[in-house]
CSV table of N, CA and C in Angstrom, one decimal:
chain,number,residue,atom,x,y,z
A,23,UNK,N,102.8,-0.2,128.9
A,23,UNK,CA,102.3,0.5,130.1
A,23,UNK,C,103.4,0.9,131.0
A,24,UNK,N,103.2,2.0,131.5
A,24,UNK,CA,104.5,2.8,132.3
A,24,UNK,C,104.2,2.2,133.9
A,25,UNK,N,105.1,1.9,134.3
A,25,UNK,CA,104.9,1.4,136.1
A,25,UNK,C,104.9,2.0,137.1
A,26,UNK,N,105.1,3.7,136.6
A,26,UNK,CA,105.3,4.3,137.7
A,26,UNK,C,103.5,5.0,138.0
A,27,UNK,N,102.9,4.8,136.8
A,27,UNK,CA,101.7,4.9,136.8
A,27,UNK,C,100.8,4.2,138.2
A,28,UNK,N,99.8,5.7,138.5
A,28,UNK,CA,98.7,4.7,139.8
A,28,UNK,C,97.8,3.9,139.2
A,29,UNK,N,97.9,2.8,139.9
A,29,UNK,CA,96.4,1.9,139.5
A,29,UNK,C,95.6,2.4,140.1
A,30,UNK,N,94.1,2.0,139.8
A,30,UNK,CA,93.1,2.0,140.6
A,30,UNK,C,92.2,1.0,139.8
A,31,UNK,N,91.7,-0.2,140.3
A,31,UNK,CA,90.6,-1.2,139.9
A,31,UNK,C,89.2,-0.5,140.2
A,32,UNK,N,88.6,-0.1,139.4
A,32,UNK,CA,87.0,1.0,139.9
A,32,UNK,C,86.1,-0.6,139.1
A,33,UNK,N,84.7,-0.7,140.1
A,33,UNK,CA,84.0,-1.8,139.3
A,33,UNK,C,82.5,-0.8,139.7
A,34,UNK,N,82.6,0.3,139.9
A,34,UNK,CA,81.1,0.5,140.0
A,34,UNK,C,81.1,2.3,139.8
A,35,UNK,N,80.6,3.1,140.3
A,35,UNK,CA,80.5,4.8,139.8
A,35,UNK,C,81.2,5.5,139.4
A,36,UNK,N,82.8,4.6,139.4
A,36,UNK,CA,83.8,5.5,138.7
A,36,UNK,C,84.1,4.7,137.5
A,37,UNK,N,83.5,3.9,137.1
A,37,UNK,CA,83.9,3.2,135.9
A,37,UNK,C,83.6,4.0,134.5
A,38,UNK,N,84.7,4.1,133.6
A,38,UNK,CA,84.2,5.2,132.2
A,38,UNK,C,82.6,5.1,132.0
A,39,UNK,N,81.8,6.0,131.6
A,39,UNK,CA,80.3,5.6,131.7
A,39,UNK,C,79.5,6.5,132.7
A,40,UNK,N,80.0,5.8,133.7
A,40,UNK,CA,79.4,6.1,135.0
A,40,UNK,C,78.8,7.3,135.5
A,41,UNK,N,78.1,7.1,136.9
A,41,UNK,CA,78.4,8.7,137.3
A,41,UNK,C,79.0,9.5,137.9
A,42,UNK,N,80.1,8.9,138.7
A,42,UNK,CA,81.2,10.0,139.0
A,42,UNK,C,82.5,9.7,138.2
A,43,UNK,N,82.3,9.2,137.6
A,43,UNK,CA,83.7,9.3,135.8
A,43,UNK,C,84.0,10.7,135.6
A,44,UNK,N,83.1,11.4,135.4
A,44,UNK,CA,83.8,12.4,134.7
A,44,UNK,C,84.2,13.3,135.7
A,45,UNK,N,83.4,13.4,136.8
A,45,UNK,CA,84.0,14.4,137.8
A,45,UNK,C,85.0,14.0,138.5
A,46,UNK,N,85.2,12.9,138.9
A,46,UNK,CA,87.0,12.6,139.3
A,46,UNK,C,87.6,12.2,138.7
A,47,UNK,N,87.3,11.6,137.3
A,47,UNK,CA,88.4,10.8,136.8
A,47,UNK,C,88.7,11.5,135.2
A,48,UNK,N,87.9,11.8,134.8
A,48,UNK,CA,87.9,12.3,133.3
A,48,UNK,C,89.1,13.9,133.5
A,49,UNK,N,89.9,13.4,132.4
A,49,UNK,CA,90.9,14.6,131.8
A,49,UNK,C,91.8,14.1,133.0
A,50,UNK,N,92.1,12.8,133.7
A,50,UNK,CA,93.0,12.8,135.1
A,50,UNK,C,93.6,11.6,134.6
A,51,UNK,N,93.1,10.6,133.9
A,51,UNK,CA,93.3,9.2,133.2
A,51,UNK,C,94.0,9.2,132.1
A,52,UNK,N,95.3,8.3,132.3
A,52,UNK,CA,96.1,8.5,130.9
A,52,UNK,C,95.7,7.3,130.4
A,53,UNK,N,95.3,6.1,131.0
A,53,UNK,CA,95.2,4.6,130.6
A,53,UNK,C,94.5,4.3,130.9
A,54,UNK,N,93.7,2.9,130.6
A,54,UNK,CA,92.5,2.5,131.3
A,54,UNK,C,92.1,1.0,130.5
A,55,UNK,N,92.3,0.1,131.4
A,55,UNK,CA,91.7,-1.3,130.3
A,55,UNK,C,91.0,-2.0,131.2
A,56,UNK,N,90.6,-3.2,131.0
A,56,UNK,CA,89.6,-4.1,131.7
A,56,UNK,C,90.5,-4.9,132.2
A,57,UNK,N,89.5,-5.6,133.7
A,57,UNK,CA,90.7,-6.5,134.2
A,57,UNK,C,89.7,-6.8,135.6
A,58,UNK,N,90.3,-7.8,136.2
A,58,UNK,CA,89.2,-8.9,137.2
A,58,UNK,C,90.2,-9.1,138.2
A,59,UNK,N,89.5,-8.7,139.5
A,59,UNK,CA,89.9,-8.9,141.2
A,59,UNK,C,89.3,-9.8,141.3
A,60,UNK,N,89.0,-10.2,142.5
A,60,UNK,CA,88.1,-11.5,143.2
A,60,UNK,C,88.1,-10.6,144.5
A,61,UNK,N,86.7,-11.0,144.8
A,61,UNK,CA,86.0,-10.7,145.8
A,61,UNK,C,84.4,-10.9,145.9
A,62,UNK,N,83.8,-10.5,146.0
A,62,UNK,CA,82.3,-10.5,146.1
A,62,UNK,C,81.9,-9.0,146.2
A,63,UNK,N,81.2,-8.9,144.9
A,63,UNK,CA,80.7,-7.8,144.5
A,63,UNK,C,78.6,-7.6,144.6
A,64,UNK,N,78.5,-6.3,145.5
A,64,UNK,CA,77.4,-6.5,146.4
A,64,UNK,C,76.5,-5.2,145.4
A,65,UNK,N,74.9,-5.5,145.2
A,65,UNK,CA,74.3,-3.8,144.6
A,65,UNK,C,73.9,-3.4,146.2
A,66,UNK,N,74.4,-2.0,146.6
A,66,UNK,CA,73.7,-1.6,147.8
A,66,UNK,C,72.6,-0.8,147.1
A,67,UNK,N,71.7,-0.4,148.0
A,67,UNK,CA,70.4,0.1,147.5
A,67,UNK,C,70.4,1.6,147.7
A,68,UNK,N,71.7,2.0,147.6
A,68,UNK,CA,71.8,3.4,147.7
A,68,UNK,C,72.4,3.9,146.3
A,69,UNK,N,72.6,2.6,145.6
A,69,UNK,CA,72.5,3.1,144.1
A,69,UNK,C,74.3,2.8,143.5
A,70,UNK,N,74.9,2.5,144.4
A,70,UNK,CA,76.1,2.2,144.1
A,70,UNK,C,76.6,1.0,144.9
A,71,UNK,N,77.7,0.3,144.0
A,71,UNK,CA,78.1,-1.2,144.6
A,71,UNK,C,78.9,-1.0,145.6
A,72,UNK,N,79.5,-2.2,146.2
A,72,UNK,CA,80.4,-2.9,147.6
A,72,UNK,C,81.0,-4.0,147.1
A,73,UNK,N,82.8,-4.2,147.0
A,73,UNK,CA,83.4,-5.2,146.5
A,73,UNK,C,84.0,-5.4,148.2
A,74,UNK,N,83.7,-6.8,148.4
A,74,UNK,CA,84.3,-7.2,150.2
A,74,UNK,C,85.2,-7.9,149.1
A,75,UNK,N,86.3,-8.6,150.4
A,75,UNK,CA,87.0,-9.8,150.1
A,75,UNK,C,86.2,-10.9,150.2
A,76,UNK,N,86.8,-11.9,148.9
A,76,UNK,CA,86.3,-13.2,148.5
A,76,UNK,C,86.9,-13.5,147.2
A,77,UNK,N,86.1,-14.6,146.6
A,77,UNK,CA,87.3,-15.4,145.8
A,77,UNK,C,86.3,-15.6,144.7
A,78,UNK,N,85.2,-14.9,144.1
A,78,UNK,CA,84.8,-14.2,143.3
A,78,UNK,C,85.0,-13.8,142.0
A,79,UNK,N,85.0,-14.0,140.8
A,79,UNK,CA,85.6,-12.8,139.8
A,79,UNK,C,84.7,-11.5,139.7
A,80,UNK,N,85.6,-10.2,139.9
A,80,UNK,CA,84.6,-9.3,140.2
A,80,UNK,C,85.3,-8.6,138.7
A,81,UNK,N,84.4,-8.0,138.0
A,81,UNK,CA,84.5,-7.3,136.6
A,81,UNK,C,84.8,-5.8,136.9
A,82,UNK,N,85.7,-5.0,136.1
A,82,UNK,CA,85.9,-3.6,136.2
A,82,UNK,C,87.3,-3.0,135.4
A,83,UNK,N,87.5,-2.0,135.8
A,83,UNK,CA,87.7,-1.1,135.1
A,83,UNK,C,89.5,-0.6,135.8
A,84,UNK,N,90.6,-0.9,135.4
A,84,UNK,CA,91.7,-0.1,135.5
A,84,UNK,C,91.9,1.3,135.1
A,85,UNK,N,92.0,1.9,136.1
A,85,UNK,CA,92.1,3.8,135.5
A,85,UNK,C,94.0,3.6,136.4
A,86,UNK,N,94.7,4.6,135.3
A,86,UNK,CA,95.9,4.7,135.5
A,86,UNK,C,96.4,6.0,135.5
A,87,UNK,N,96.8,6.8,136.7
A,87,UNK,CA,97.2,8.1,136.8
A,87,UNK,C,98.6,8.2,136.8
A,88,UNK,N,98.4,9.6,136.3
A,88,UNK,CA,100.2,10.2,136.5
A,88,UNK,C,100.9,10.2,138.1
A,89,UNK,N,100.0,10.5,138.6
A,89,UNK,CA,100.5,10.9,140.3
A,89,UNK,C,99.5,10.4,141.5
A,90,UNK,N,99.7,9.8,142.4
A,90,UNK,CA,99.1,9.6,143.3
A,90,UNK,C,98.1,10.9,144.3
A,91,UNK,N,98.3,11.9,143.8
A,91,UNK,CA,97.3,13.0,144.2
A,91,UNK,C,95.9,12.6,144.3
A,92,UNK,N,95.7,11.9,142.6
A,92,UNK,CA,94.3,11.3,142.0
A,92,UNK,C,93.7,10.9,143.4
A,93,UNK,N,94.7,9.8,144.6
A,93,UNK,CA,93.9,9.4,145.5
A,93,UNK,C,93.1,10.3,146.3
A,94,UNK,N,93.4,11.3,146.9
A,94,UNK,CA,92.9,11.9,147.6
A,94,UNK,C,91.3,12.3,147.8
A,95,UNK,N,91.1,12.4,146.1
A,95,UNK,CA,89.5,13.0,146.1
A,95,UNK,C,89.0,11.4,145.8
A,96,UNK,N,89.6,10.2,145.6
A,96,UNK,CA,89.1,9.3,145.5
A,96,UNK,C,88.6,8.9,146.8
A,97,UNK,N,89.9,9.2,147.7
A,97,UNK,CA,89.7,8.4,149.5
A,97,UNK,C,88.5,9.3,149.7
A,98,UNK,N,87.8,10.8,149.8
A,98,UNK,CA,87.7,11.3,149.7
A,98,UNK,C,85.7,10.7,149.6
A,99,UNK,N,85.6,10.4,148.0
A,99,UNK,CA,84.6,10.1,147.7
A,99,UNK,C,84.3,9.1,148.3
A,100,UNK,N,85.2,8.1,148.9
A,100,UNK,CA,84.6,6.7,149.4
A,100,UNK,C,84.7,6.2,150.7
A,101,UNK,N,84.9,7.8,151.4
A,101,UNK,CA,84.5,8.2,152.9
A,101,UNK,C,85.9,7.3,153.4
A,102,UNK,N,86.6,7.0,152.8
A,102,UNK,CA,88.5,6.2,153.5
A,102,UNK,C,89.6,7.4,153.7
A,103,UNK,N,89.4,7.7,155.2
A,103,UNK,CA,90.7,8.2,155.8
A,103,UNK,C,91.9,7.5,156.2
A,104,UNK,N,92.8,7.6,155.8
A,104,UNK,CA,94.0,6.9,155.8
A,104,UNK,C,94.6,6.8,157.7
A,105,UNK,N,94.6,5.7,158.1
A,105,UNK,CA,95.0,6.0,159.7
A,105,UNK,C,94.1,5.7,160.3
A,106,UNK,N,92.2,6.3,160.3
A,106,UNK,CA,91.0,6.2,160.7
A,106,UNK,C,91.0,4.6,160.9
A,107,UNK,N,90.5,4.0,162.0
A,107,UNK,CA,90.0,2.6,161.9
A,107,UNK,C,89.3,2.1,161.2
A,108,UNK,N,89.5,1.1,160.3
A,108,UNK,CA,89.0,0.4,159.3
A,108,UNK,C,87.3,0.5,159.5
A,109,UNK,N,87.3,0.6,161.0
A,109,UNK,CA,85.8,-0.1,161.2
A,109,UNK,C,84.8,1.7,161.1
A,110,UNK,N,85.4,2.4,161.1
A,110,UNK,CA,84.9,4.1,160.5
A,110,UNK,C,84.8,4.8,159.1
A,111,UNK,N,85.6,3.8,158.4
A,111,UNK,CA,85.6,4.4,156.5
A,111,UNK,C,84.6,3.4,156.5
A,112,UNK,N,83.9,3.8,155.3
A,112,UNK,CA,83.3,2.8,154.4
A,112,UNK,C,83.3,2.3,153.6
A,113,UNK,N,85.1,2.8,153.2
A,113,UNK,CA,85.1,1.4,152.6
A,113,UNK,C,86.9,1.9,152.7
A,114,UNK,N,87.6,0.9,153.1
A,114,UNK,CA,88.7,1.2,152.6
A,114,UNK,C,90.1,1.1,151.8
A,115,UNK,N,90.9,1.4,151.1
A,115,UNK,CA,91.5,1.4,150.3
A,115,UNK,C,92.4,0.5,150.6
A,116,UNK,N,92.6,-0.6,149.5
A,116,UNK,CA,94.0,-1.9,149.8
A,116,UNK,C,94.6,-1.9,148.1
A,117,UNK,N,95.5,-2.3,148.1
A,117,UNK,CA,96.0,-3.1,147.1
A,117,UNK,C,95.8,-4.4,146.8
A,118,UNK,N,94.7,-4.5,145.5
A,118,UNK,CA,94.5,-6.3,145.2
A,118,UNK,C,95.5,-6.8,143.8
A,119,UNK,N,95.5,-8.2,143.7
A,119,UNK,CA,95.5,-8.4,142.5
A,119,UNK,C,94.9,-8.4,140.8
A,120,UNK,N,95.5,-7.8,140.3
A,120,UNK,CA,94.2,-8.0,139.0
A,120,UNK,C,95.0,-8.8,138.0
A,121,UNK,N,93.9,-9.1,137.1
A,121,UNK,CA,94.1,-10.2,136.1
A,121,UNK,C,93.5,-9.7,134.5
A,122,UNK,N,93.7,-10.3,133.4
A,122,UNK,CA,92.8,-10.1,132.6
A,122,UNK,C,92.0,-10.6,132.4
A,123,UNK,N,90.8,-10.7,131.1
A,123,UNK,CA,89.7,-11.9,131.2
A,123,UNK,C,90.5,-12.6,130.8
A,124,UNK,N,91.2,-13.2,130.6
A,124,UNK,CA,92.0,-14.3,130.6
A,124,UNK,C,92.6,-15.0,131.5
A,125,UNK,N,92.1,-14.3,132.4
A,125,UNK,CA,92.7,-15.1,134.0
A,125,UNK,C,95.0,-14.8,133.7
A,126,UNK,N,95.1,-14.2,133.1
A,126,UNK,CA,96.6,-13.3,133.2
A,126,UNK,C,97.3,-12.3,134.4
A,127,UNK,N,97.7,-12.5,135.1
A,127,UNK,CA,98.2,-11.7,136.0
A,127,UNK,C,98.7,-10.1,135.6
A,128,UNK,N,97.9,-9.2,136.1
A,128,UNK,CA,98.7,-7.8,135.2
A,128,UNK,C,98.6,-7.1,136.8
A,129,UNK,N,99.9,-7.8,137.7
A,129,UNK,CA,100.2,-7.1,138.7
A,129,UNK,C,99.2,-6.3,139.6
A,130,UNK,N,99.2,-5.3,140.4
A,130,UNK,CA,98.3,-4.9,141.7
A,130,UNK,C,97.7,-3.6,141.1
A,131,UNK,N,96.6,-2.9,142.0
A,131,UNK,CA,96.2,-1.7,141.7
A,131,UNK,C,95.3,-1.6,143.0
A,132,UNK,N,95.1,-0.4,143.4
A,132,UNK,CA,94.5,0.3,144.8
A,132,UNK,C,93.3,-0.3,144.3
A,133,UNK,N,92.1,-0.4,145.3
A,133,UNK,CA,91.1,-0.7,144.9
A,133,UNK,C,90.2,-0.1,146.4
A,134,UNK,N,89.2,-0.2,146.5
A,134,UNK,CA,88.1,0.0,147.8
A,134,UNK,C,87.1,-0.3,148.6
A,135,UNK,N,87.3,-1.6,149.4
A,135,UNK,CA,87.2,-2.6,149.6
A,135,UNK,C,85.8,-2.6,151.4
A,136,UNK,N,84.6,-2.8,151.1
A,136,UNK,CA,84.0,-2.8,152.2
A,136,UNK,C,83.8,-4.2,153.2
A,137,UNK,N,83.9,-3.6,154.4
A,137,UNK,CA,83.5,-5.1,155.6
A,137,UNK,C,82.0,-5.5,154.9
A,138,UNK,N,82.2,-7.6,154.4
A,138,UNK,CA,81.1,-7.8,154.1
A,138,UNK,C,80.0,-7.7,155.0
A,139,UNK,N,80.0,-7.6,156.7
A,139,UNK,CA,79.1,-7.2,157.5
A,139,UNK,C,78.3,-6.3,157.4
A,140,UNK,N,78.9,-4.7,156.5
A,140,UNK,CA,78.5,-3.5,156.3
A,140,UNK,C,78.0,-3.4,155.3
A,141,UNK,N,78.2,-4.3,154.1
A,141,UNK,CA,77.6,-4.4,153.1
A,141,UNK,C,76.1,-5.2,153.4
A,142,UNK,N,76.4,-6.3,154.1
A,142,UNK,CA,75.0,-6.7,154.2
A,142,UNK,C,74.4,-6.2,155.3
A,143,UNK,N,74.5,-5.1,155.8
A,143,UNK,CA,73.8,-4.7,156.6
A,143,UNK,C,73.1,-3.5,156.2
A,144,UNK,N,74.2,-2.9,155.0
A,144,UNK,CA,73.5,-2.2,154.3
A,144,UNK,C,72.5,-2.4,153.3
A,145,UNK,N,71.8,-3.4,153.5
A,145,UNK,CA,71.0,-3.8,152.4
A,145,UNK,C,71.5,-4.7,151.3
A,146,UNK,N,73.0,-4.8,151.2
A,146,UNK,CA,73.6,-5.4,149.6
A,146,UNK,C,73.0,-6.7,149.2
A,147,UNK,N,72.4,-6.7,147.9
A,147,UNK,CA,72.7,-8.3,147.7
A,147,UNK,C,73.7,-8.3,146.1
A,148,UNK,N,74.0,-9.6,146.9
A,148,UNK,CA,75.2,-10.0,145.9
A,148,UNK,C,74.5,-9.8,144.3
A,149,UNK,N,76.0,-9.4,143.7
A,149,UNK,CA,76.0,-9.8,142.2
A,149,UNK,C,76.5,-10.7,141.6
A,150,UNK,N,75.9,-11.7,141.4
A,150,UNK,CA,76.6,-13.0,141.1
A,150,UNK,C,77.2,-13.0,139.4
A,151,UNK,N,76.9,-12.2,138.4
A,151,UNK,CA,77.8,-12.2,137.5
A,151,UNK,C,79.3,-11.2,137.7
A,152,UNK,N,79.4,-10.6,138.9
A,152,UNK,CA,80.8,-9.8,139.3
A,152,UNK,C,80.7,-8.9,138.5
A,153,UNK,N,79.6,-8.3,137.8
A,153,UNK,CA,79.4,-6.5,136.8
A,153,UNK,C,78.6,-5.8,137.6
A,154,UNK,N,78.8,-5.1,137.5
A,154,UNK,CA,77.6,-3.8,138.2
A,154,UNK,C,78.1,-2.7,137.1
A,155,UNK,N,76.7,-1.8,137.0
A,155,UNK,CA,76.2,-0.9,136.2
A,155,UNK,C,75.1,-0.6,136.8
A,156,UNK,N,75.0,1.1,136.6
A,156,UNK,CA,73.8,1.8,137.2
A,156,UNK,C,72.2,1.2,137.2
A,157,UNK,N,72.3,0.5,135.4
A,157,UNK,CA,70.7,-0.1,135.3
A,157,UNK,C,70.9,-1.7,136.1
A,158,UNK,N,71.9,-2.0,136.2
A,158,UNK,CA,71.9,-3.1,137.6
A,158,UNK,C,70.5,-2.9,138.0
């Protein structure tokens, strides 16, 4: 795996499958394997998940790009302006740790991270096996 490559940990609409996969990520992805954050991973009832911080294993998806451009339409999709107060995106972009299922360290990747206030205010209830998928 090349290091100059962008991470991104996706655990819900951008995951291969999904429904926004192919429209931002497909033909943009050189790499892509499985691998586990911690946090607490929420279904909101708007049809797509919410990963807050927590200590959690949350399940998903590494997509690895040539260039950091990829972020743009990503921040983009997930309403995160860079600069904007945390407390006006909804959700926004950090760097977490990921792992493999093997509990292996395979270093950091961007990820998109919502206030769990906003999640449960949005309706979220938790997913306690840390997967989300659409038939969730």
């Amino acid at each position: 795996m090349t290091q100059d490559l962008v991470k991104v940990f996706v655990y819900g609409t951008l995951k291969p499958g999904e429904f926004y996969y192919s429209q931002y990520c497909e033909g943009h992805v050189v790499e892509t394997f499985t691998a586990i954050a911690y946090g607490t991973l929420f279904d909101l009832p708007m049809g797509y998940p919410a990963m807050t911080l927590g200590d959690r294993p949350v399940h998903g998806v590494v997509l690895c790009f040539e260039n950091a451009a990829c972020l743009s339409a990503l921040d983009e999709l997930e309403d995160y302006v860079p600069g904007r107060s945390p407390e006006e995106n909804e959700y926004n972009r950090r760097q977490v740790n990921i792992f493999s299922q093997d509990g292996i360290p395979l270093g950091s990747a961007w990820t998109y991270i919502m206030d769990t206030a906003k999640a449960l205010a949005l309706g979220g209830a938790m997913v306690s096996n840390g997967t989300w998928t659409a038939a969730y």
